[in-house]
Short mmCIF file of C-alpha atoms in Angstrom, two decimals:
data_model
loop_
_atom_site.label_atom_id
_atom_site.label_comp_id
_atom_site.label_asym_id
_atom_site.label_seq_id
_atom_site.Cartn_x
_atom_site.Cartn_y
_atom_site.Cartn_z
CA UNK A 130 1.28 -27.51 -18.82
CA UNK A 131 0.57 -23.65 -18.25
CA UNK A 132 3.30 -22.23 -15.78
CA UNK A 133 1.96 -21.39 -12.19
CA UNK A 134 1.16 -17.76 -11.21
CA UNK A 135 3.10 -16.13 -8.82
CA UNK A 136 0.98 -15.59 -5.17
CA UNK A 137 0.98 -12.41 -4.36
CA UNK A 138 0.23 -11.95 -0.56
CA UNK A 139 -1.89 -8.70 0.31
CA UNK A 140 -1.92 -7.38 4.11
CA UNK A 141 -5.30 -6.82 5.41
CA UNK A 142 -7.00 -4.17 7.44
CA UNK A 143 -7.36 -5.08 10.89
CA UNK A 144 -10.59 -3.79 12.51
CA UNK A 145 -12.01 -4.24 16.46
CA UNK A 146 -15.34 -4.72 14.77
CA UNK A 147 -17.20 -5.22 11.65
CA UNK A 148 -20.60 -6.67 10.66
CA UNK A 149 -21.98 -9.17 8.13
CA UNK A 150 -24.79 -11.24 7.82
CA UNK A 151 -26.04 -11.82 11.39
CA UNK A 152 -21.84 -11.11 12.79
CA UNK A 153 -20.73 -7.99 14.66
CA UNK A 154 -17.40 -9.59 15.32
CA UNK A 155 -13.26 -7.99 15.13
CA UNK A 156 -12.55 -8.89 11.67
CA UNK A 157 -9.47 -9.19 8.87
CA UNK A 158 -10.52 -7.32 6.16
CA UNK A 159 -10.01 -5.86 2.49
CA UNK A 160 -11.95 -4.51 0.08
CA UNK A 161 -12.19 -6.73 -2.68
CA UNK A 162 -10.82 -4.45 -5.34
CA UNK A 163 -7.20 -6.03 -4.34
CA UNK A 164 -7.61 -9.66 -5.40
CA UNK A 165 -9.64 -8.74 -8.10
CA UNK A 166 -6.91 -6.67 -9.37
CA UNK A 167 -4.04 -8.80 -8.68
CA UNK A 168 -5.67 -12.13 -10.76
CA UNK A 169 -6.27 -9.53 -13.67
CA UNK A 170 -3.21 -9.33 -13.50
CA UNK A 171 -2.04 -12.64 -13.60
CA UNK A 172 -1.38 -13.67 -10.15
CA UNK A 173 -3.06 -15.70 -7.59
CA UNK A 174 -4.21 -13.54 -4.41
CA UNK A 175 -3.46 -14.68 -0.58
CA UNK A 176 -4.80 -12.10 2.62
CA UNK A 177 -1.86 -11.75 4.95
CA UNK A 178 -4.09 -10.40 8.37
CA UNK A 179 -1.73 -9.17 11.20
CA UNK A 180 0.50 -11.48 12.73
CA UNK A 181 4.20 -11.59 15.19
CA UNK A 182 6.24 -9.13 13.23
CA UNK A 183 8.82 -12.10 13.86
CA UNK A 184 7.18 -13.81 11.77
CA UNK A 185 6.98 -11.84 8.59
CA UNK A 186 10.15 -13.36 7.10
CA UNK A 187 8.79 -17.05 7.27
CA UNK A 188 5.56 -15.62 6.02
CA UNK A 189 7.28 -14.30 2.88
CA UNK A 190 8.96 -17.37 1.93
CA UNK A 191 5.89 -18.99 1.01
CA UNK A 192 5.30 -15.56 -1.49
CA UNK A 193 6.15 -15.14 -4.75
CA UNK A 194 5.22 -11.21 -4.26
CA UNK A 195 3.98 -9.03 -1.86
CA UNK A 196 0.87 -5.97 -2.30
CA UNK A 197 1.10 -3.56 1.09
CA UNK A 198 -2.56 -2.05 1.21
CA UNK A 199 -3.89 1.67 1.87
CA UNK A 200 -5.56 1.59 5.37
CA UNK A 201 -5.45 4.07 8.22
CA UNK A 202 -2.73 6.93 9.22
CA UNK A 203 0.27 5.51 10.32
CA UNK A 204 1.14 6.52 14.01
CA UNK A 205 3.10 9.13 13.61
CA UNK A 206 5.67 8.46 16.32
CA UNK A 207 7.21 5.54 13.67
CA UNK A 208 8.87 8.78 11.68
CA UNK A 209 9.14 10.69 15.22
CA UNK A 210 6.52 13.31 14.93
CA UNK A 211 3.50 14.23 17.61
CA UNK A 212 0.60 13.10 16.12
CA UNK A 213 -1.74 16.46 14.40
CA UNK A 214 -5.46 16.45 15.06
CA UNK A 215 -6.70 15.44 11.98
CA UNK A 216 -4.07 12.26 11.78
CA UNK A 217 -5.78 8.74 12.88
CA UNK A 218 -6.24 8.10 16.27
CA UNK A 219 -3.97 5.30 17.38
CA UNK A 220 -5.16 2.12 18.71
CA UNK A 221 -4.27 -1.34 20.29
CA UNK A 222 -5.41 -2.48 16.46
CA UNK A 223 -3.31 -0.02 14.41
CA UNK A 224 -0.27 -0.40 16.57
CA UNK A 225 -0.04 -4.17 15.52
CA UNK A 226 -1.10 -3.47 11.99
CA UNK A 227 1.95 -0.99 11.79
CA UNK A 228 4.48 -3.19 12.90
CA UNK A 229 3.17 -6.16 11.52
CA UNK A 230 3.53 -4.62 7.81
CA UNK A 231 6.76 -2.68 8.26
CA UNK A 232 8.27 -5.79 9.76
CA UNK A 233 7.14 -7.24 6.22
CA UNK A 234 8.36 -4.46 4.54
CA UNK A 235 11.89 -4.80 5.96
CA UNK A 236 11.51 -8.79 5.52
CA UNK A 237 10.67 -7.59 1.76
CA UNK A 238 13.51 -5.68 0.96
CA UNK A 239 16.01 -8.22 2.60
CA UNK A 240 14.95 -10.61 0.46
CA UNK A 241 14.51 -8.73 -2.43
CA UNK A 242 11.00 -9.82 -2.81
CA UNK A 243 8.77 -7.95 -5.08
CA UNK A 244 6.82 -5.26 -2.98
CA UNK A 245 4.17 -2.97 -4.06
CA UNK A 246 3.17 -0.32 -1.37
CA UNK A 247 -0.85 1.22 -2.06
CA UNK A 248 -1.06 4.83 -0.59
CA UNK A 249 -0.53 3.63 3.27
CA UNK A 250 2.17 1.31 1.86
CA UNK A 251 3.66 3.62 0.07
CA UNK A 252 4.17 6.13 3.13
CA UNK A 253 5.68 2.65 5.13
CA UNK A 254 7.41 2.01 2.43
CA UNK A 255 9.38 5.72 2.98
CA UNK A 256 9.27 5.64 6.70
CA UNK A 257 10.90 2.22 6.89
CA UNK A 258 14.04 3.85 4.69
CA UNK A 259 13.78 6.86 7.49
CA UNK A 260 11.42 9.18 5.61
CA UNK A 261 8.64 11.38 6.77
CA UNK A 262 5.08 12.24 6.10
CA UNK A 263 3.10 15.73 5.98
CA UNK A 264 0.10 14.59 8.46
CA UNK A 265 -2.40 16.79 6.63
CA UNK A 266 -3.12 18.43 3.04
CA UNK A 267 -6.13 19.06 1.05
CA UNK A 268 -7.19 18.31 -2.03
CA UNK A 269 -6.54 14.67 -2.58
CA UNK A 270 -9.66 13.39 -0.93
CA UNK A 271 -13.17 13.94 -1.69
CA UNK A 272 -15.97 13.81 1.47
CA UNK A 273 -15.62 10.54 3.55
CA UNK A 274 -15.69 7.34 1.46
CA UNK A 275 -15.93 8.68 -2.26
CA UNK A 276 -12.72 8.02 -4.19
CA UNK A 277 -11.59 11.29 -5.91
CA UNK A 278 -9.31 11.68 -9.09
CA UNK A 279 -6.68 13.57 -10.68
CA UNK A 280 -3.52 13.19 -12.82
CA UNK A 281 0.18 11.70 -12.23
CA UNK A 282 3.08 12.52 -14.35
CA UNK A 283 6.04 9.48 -13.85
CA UNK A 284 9.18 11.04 -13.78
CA UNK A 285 10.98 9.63 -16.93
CA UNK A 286 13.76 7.24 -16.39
CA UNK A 287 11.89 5.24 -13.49
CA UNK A 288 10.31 1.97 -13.17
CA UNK A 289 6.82 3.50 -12.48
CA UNK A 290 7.60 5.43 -16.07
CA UNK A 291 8.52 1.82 -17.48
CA UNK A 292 5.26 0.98 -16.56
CA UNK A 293 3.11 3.87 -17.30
CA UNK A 294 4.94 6.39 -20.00
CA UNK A 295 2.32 8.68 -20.14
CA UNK A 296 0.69 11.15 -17.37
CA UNK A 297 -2.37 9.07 -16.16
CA UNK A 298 -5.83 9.81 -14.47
CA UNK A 299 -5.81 8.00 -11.06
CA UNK A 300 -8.31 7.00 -7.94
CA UNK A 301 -7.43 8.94 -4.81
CA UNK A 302 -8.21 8.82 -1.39
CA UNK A 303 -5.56 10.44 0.81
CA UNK A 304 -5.23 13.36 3.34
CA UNK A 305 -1.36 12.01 4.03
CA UNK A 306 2.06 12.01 1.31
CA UNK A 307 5.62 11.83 1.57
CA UNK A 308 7.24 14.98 3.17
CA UNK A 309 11.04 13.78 3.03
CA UNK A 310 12.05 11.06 1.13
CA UNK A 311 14.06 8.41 2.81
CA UNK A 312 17.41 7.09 2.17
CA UNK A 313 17.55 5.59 -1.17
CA UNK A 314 14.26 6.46 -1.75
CA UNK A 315 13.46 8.44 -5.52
CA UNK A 316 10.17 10.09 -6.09
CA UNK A 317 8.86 8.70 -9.26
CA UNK A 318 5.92 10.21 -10.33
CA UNK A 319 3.91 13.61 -8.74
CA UNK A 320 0.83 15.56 -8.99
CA UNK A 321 0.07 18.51 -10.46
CA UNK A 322 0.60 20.31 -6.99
CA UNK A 323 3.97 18.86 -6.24
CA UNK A 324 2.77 15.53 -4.17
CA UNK A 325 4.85 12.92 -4.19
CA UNK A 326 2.55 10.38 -6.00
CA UNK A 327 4.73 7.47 -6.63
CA UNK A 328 8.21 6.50 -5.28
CA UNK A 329 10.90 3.34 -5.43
CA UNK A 330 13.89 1.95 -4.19
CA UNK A 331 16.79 1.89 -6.95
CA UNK A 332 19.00 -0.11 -4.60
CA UNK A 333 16.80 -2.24 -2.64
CA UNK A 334 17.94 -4.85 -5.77
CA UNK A 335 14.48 -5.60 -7.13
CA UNK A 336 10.80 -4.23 -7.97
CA UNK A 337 10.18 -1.96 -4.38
CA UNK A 338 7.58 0.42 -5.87
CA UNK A 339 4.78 2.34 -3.54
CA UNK A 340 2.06 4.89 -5.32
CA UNK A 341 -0.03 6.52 -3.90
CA UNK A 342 -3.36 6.17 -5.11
CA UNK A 343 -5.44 2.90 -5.38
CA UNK A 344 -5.08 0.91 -8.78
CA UNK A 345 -7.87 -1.61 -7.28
CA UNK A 346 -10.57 0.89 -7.67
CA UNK A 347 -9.84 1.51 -11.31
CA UNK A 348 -9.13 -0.31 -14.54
CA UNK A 349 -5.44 0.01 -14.86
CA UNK A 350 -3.81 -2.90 -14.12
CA UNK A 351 -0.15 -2.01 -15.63
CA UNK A 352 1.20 -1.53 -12.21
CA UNK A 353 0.20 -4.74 -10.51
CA UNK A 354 0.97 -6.43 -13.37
CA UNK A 355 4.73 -5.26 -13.16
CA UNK A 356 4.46 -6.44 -10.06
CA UNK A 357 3.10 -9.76 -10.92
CA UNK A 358 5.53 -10.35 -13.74
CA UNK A 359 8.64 -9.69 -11.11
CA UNK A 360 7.14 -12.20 -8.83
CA UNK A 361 7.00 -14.78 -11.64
#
């Protein structure tokens, strides 16, 4: 009998509207490159939409592993800054998307469950340890809704360099990045212009890695896969 893959849960966007078919309704959503991605990699995908932050903890006992997805700008008053022009508005929608994944996030780390943070959940993944974001840079997005791409080096000695050992080509789509790293937090991989492109938690006792580009909208599957093979 083949051994069961780990389920890997995946938090969803959370939108007021969205339209398919003959529906204009408010709508869970995520593109599709994330379960794709996580059964190439071995594991068995489950959408986690927004829910009671209280509950994140019961969620995450049913989960063998958890994916935090990119999304929107985190409101910037959850690291204590005023929020620039060009951040994200924030809504009603985005408020209870933000504390529905950090409350996993924390739920996560107690319970040393694997965690994976994409772009967005790799900034909440900093911000929960008390780290901060630069609200604005160029460069590391292309015009609206067209991935861009450049290289990462991993910074040798890390799990993301366990993983990848050699300076990769990666999808981007970010206009956000770690300004100060949080408490225990270790920067594990940057761009050629100093950004912060991957980072992990040494002490949080398990795989806590966030990157931030998108491994869904490419063929890599190395990092999932790590995370896949610490759920199991």
């Amino acid at each position: 009998m083949s051994r069961t893959r780990p389920l890997i849960g995946i938090s969803t966007y959370l939108v007021d509207e969205a339209r398919w078919g003959q529906w204009h309704l408010p709508a869970a959503l995520l593109p599709a490159g994330y379960h794709r991605l996580t059964q190439r990699a071995g594991g068995l995908a489950a959408l986690l939409p927004p829910d009671d932050p209280a509950r994140a903890a019961e969620t995450l006992r049913r989960l063998d592993g958890l994916i935090v997805a990119g999304g929107p700008d985190l409101d910037p008053a959850r690291y204590g800054a005023e929020a620039d022009a060009r951040t994200d508005p924030v809504t009603p929608t985005s408020r209870e998307r933000d504390a529905w994944e950090l409350a996993l996030i924390d739920a996560a780390l107690a319970a040393e469950l694997p965690l994976l943070g994409v772009c967005r959940g790799a900034q909440l993944l900093n911000v929960t340890r008390g780290g901060t974001l630069c609200q604005h840079m160029e460069g590391h997005r292309q015009r609206p809704g067209v991935f861009g791409a450049h290289e990462i080096k991993p910074v040798p000695g890390t799990r993301l360099a366990a993983l990848l050992p050699e300076a990769v080509t990666v999808p981007a789509y970010h206009h956000q990045a770690v300004a100060e790293l949080g408490t225990g937090v270790i920067a594990s991989a940057y761009a050629a212009d100093g950004v912060v492109e991957a980072l992990e938690l040494p002490d949080a006792g398990g795989f806590a890695l966030g990157v931030q580009w998108h491994p869904e909208m490419g063929e890599d599957v190395r990092v999932v896969r790590g995370l896949v093979e610490a759920a199991g």
